[in-house]
PDB file of C-alpha atoms in Angstrom:
ATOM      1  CA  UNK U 671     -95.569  73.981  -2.486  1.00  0.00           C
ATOM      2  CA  UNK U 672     -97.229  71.611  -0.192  1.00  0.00           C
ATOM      3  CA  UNK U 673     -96.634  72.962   3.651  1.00  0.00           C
ATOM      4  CA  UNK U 674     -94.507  70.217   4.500  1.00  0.00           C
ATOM      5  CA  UNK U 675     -92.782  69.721   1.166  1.00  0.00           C
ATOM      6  CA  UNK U 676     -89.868  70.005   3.292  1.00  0.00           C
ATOM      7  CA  UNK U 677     -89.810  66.183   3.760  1.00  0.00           C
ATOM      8  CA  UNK U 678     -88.978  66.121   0.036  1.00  0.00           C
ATOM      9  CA  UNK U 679     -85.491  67.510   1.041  1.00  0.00           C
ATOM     10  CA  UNK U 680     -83.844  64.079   0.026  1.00  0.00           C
ATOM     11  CA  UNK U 681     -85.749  63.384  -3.224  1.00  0.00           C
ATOM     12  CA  UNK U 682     -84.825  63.055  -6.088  1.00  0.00           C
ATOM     13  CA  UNK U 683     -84.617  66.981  -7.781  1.00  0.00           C
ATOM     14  CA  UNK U 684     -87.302  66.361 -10.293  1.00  0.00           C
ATOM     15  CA  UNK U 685     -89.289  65.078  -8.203  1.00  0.00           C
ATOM     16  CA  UNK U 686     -89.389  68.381  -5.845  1.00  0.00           C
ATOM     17  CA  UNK U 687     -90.115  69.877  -9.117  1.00  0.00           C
ATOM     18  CA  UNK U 688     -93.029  68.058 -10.177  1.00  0.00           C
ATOM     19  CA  UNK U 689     -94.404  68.109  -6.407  1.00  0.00           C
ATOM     20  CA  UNK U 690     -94.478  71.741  -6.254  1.00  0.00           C
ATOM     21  CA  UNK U 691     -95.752  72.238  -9.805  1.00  0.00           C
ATOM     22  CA  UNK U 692     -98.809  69.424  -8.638  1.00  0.00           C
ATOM     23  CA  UNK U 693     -99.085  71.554  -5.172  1.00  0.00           C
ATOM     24  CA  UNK U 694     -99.931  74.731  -7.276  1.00  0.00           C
ATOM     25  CA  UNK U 695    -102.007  72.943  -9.223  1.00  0.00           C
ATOM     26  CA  UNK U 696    -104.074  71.390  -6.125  1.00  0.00           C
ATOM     27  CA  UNK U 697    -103.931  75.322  -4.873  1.00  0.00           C
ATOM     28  CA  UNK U 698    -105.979  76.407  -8.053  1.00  0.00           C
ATOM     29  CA  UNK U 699    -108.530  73.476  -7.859  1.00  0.00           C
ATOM     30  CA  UNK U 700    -108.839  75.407  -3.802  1.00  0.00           C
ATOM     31  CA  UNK U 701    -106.958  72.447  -2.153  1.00  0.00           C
ATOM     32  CA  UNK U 702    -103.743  72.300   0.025  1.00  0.00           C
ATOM     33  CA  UNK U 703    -102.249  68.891   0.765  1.00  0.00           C
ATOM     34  CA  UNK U 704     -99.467  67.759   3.335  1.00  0.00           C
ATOM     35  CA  UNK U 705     -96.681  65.262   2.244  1.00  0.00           C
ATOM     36  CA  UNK U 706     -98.354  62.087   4.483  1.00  0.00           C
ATOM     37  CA  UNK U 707     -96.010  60.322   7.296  1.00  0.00           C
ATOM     38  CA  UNK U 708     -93.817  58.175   5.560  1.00  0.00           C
ATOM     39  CA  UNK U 709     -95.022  59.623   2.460  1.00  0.00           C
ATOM     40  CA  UNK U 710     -91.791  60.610   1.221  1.00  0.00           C
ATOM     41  CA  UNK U 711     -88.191  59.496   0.947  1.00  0.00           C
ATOM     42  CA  UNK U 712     -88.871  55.601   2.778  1.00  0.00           C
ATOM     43  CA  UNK U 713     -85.886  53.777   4.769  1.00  0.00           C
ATOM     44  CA  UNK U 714     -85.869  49.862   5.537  1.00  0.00           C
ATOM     45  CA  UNK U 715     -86.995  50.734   9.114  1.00  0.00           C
ATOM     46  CA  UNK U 716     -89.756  53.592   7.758  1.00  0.00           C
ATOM     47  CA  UNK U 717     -90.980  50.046   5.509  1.00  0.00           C
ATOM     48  CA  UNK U 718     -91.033  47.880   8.328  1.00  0.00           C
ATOM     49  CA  UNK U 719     -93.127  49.986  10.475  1.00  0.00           C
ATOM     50  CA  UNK U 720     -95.891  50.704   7.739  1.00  0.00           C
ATOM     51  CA  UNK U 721     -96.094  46.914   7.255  1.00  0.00           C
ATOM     52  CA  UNK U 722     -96.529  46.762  10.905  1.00  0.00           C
ATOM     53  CA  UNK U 723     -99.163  49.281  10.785  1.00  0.00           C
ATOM     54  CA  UNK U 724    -101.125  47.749   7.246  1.00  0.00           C
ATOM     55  CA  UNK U 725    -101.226  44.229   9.234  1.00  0.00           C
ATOM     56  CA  UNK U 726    -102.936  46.298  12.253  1.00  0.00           C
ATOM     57  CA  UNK U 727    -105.362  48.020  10.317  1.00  0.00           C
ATOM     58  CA  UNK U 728    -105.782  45.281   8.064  1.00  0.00           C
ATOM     59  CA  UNK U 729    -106.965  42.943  10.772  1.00  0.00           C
ATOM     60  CA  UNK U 730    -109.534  45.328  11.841  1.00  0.00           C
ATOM     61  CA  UNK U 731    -111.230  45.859   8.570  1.00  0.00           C
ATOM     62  CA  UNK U 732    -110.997  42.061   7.592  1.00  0.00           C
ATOM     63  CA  UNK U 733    -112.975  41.265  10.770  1.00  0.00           C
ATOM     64  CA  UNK U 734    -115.457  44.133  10.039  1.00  0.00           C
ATOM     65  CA  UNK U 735    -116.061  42.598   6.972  1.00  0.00           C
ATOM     66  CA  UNK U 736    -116.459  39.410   7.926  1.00  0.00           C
ATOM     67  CA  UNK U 737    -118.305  40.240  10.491  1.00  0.00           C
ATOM     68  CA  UNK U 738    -120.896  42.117   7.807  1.00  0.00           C
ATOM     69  CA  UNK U 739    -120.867  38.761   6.130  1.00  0.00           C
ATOM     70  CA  UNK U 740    -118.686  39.894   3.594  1.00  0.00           C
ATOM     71  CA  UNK U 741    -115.202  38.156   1.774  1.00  0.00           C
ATOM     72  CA  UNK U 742    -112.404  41.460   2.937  1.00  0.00           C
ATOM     73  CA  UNK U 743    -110.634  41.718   0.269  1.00  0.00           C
ATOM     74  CA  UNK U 744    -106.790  40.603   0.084  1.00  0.00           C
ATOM     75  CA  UNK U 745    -104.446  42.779   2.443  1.00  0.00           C
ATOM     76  CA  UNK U 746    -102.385  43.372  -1.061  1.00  0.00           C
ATOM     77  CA  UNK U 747    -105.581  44.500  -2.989  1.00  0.00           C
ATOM     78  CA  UNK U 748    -106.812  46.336  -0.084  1.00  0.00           C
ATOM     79  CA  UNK U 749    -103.607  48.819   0.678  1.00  0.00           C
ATOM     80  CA  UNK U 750    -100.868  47.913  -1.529  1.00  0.00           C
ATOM     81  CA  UNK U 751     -97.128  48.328   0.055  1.00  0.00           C
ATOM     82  CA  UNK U 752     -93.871  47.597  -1.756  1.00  0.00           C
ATOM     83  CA  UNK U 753     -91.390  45.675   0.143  1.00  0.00           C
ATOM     84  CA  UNK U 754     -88.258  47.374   0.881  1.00  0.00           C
ATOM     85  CA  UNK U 755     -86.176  47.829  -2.298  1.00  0.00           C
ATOM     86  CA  UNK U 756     -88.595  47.490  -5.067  1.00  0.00           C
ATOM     87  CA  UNK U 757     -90.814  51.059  -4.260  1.00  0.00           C
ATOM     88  CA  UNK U 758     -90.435  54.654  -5.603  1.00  0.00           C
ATOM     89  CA  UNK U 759     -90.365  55.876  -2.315  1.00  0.00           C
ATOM     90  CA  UNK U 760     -86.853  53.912  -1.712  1.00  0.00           C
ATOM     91  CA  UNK U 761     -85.079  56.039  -4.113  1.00  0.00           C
ATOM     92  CA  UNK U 762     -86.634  59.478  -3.472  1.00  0.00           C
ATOM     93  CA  UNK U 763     -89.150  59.208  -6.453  1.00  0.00           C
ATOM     94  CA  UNK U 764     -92.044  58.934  -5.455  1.00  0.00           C
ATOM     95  CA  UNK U 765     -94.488  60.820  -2.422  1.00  0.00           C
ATOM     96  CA  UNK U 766     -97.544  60.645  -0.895  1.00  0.00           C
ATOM     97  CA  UNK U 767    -100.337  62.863  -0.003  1.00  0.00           C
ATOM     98  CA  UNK U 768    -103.365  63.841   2.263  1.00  0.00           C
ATOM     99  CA  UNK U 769    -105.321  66.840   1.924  1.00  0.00           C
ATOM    100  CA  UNK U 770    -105.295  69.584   4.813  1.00  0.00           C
ATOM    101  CA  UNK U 771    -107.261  72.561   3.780  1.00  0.00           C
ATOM    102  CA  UNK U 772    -110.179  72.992   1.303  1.00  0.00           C
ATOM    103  CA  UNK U 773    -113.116  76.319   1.279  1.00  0.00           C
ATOM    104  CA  UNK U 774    -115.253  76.465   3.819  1.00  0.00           C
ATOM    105  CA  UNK U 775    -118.205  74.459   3.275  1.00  0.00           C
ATOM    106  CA  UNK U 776    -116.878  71.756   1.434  1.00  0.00           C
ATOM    107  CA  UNK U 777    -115.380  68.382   3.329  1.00  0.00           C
ATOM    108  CA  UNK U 778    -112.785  66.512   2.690  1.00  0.00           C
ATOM    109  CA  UNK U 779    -114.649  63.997   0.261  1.00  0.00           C
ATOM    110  CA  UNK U 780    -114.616  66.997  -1.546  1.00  0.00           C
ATOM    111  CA  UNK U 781    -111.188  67.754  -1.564  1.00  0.00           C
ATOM    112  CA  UNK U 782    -110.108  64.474  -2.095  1.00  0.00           C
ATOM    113  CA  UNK U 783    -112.372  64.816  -5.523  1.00  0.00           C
ATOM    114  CA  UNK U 784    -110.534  67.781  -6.367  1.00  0.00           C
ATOM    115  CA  UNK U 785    -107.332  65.628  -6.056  1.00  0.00           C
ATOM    116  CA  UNK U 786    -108.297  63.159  -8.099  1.00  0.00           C
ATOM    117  CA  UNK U 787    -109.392  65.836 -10.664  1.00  0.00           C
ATOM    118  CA  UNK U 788    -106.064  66.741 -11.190  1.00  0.00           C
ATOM    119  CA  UNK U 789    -104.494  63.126 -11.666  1.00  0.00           C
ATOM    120  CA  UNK U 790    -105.059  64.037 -15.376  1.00  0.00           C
ATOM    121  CA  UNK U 791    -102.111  66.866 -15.668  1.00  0.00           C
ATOM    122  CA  UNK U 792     -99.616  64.291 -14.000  1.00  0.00           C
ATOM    123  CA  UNK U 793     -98.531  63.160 -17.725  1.00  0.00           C
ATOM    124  CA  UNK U 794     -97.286  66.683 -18.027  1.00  0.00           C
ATOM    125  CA  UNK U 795     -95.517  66.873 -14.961  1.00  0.00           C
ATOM    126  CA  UNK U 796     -93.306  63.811 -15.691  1.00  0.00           C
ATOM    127  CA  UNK U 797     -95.380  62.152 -12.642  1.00  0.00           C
ATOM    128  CA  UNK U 798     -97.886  58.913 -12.797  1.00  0.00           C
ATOM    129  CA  UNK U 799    -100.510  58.451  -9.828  1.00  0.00           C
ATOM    130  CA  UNK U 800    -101.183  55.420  -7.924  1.00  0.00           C
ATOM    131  CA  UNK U 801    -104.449  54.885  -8.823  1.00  0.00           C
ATOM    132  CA  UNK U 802    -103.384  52.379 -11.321  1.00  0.00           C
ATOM    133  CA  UNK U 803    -102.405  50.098  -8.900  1.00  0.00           C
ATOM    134  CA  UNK U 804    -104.798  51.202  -5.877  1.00  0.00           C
ATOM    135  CA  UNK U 805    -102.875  53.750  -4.107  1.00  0.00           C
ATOM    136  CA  UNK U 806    -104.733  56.935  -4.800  1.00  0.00           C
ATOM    137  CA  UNK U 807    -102.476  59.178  -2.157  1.00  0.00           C
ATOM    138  CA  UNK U 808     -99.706  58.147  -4.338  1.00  0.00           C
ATOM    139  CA  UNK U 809     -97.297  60.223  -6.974  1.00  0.00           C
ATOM    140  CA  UNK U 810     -93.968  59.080  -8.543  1.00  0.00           C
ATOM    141  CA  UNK U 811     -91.863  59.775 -11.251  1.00  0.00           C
ATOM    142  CA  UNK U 812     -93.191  57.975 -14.208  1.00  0.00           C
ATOM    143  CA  UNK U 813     -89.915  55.791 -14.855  1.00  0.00           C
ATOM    144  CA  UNK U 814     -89.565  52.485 -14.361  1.00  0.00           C
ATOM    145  CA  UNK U 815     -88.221  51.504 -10.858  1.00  0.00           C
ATOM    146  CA  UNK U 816     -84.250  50.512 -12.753  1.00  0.00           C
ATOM    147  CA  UNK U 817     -84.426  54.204 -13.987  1.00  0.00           C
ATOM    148  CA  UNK U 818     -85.149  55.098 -10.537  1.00  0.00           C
ATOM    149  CA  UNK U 819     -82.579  53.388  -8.903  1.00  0.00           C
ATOM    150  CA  UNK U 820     -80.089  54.540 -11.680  1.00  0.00           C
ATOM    151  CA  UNK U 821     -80.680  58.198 -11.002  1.00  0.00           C
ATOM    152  CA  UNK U 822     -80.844  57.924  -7.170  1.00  0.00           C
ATOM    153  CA  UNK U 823     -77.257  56.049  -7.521  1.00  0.00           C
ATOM    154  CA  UNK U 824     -75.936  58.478  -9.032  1.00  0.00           C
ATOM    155  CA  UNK U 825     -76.908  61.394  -6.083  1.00  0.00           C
ATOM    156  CA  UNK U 826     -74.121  58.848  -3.993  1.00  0.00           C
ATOM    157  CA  UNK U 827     -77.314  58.408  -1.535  1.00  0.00           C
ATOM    158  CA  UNK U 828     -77.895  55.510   0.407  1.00  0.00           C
ATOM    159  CA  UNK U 829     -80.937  53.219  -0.408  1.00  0.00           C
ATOM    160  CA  UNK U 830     -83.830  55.013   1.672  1.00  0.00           C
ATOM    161  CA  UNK U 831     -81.942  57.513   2.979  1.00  0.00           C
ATOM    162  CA  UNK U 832     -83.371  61.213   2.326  1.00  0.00           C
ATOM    163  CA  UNK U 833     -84.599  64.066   4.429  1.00  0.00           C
ATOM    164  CA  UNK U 834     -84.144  61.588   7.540  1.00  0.00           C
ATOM    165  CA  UNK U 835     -80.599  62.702   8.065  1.00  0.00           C
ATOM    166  CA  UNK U 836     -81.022  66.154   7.270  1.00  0.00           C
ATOM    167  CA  UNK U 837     -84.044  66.592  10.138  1.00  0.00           C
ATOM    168  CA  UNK U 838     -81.373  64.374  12.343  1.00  0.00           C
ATOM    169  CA  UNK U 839     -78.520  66.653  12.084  1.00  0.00           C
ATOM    170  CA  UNK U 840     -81.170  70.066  12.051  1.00  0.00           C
ATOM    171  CA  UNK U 841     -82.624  68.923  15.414  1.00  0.00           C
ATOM    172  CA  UNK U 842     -79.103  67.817  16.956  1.00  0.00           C
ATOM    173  CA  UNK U 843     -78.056  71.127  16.446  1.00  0.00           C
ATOM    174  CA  UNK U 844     -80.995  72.869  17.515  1.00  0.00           C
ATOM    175  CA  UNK U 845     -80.584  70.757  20.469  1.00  0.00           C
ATOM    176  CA  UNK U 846     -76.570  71.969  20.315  1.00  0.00           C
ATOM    177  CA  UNK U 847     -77.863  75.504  20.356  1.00  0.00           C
ATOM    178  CA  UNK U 848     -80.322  75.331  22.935  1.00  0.00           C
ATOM    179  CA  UNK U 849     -77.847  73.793  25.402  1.00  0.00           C
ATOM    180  CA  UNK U 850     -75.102  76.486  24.532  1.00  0.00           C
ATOM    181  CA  UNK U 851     -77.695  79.005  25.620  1.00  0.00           C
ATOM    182  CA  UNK U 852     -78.977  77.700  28.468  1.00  0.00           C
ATOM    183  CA  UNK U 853     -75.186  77.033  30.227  1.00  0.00           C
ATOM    184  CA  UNK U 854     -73.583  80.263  28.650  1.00  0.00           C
ATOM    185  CA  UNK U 855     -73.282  82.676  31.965  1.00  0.00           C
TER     186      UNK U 855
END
């Protein structure tokens, strides 16, 4: 599985299946990949910030572009982000990724190749990529987004609430732990 699959924690179960199936995969082509941040489960608040973030970024490259006497292309077109509510990510079905380690030798265009390379098994693995709407780091279930929201409804979960809580309460106690130790005499 990826190294930080762990952030899948509040997915949806066949989702962590198809992950680590594509993370094996990715290990035979000779890549590893990480979950990315906010690449997993996604809450209102984890939304808000990466529209925060787009808009930042965004700005940048438009005036980069413009500068280069070139039209940027639409923030949409350019790095597509669901509002809250209507993505994958909001009901543990989808997850996105980056690449971490490849051989020695190669870089991480290469990696990123290797990747894409195995877009083709996601059919198999009950998984579609993003690259059919511009979001290459991107894997979901391949279900439309009412089928989504059906299944994660029926797990009793919140909307956008996943592995969030569970790294809450695992740090709190942790935290609970440490502070037992250090005032035990």
């Amino acid at each position: 599985m990826a190294r930080n699959s762990h952030v899948l924690a509040g997915a949806l179960p066949t989702l962590v299946i198809a992950e680590a199936e594509l993370s094996r995969l990715a290990g035979v082509q000779g890549v590893q990949y990480d979950i990315a941040p906010f690449g997993a489960v996604r809450s209102q608040s984890d939304t808000t910030r990466i529209f925060g973030y787009r808009e930042q970024e965004y700005r940048l490259y438009a005036g980069k572009e413009r500068a280069a006497g070139r039209n940027p292309l639409s923030i949409e077109k350019w790095r597509p982000v669901a509002p809250f509510g209507n993505s994958h990510h909001n009901y543990g079905a989808a997850f996105d990724v980056r690449p971490v380690s490849w051989p020695q030798g190669k870089s991480f265009q290469w990696a990123h190749d290797k990747l894409d390379a195995i877009v083709a098994a996601t059919p198999t693995l009950g998984l579609r990529s993003g690259d059919y709407f511009n979001d290459e780091p991107h894997f979901e279930l391949a279900l439309p987004l009412a089928t989504v929201r059906q299944m994660w409804a029926a797990t009793g979960k919140s909307v956008g609430v996943g592995a969030t809580p569970v790294v809450v309460v695992g740090v709190l106690a942790i935290l609970g732990l440490l502070f037992f130790a250090v005032t035990r005499k």
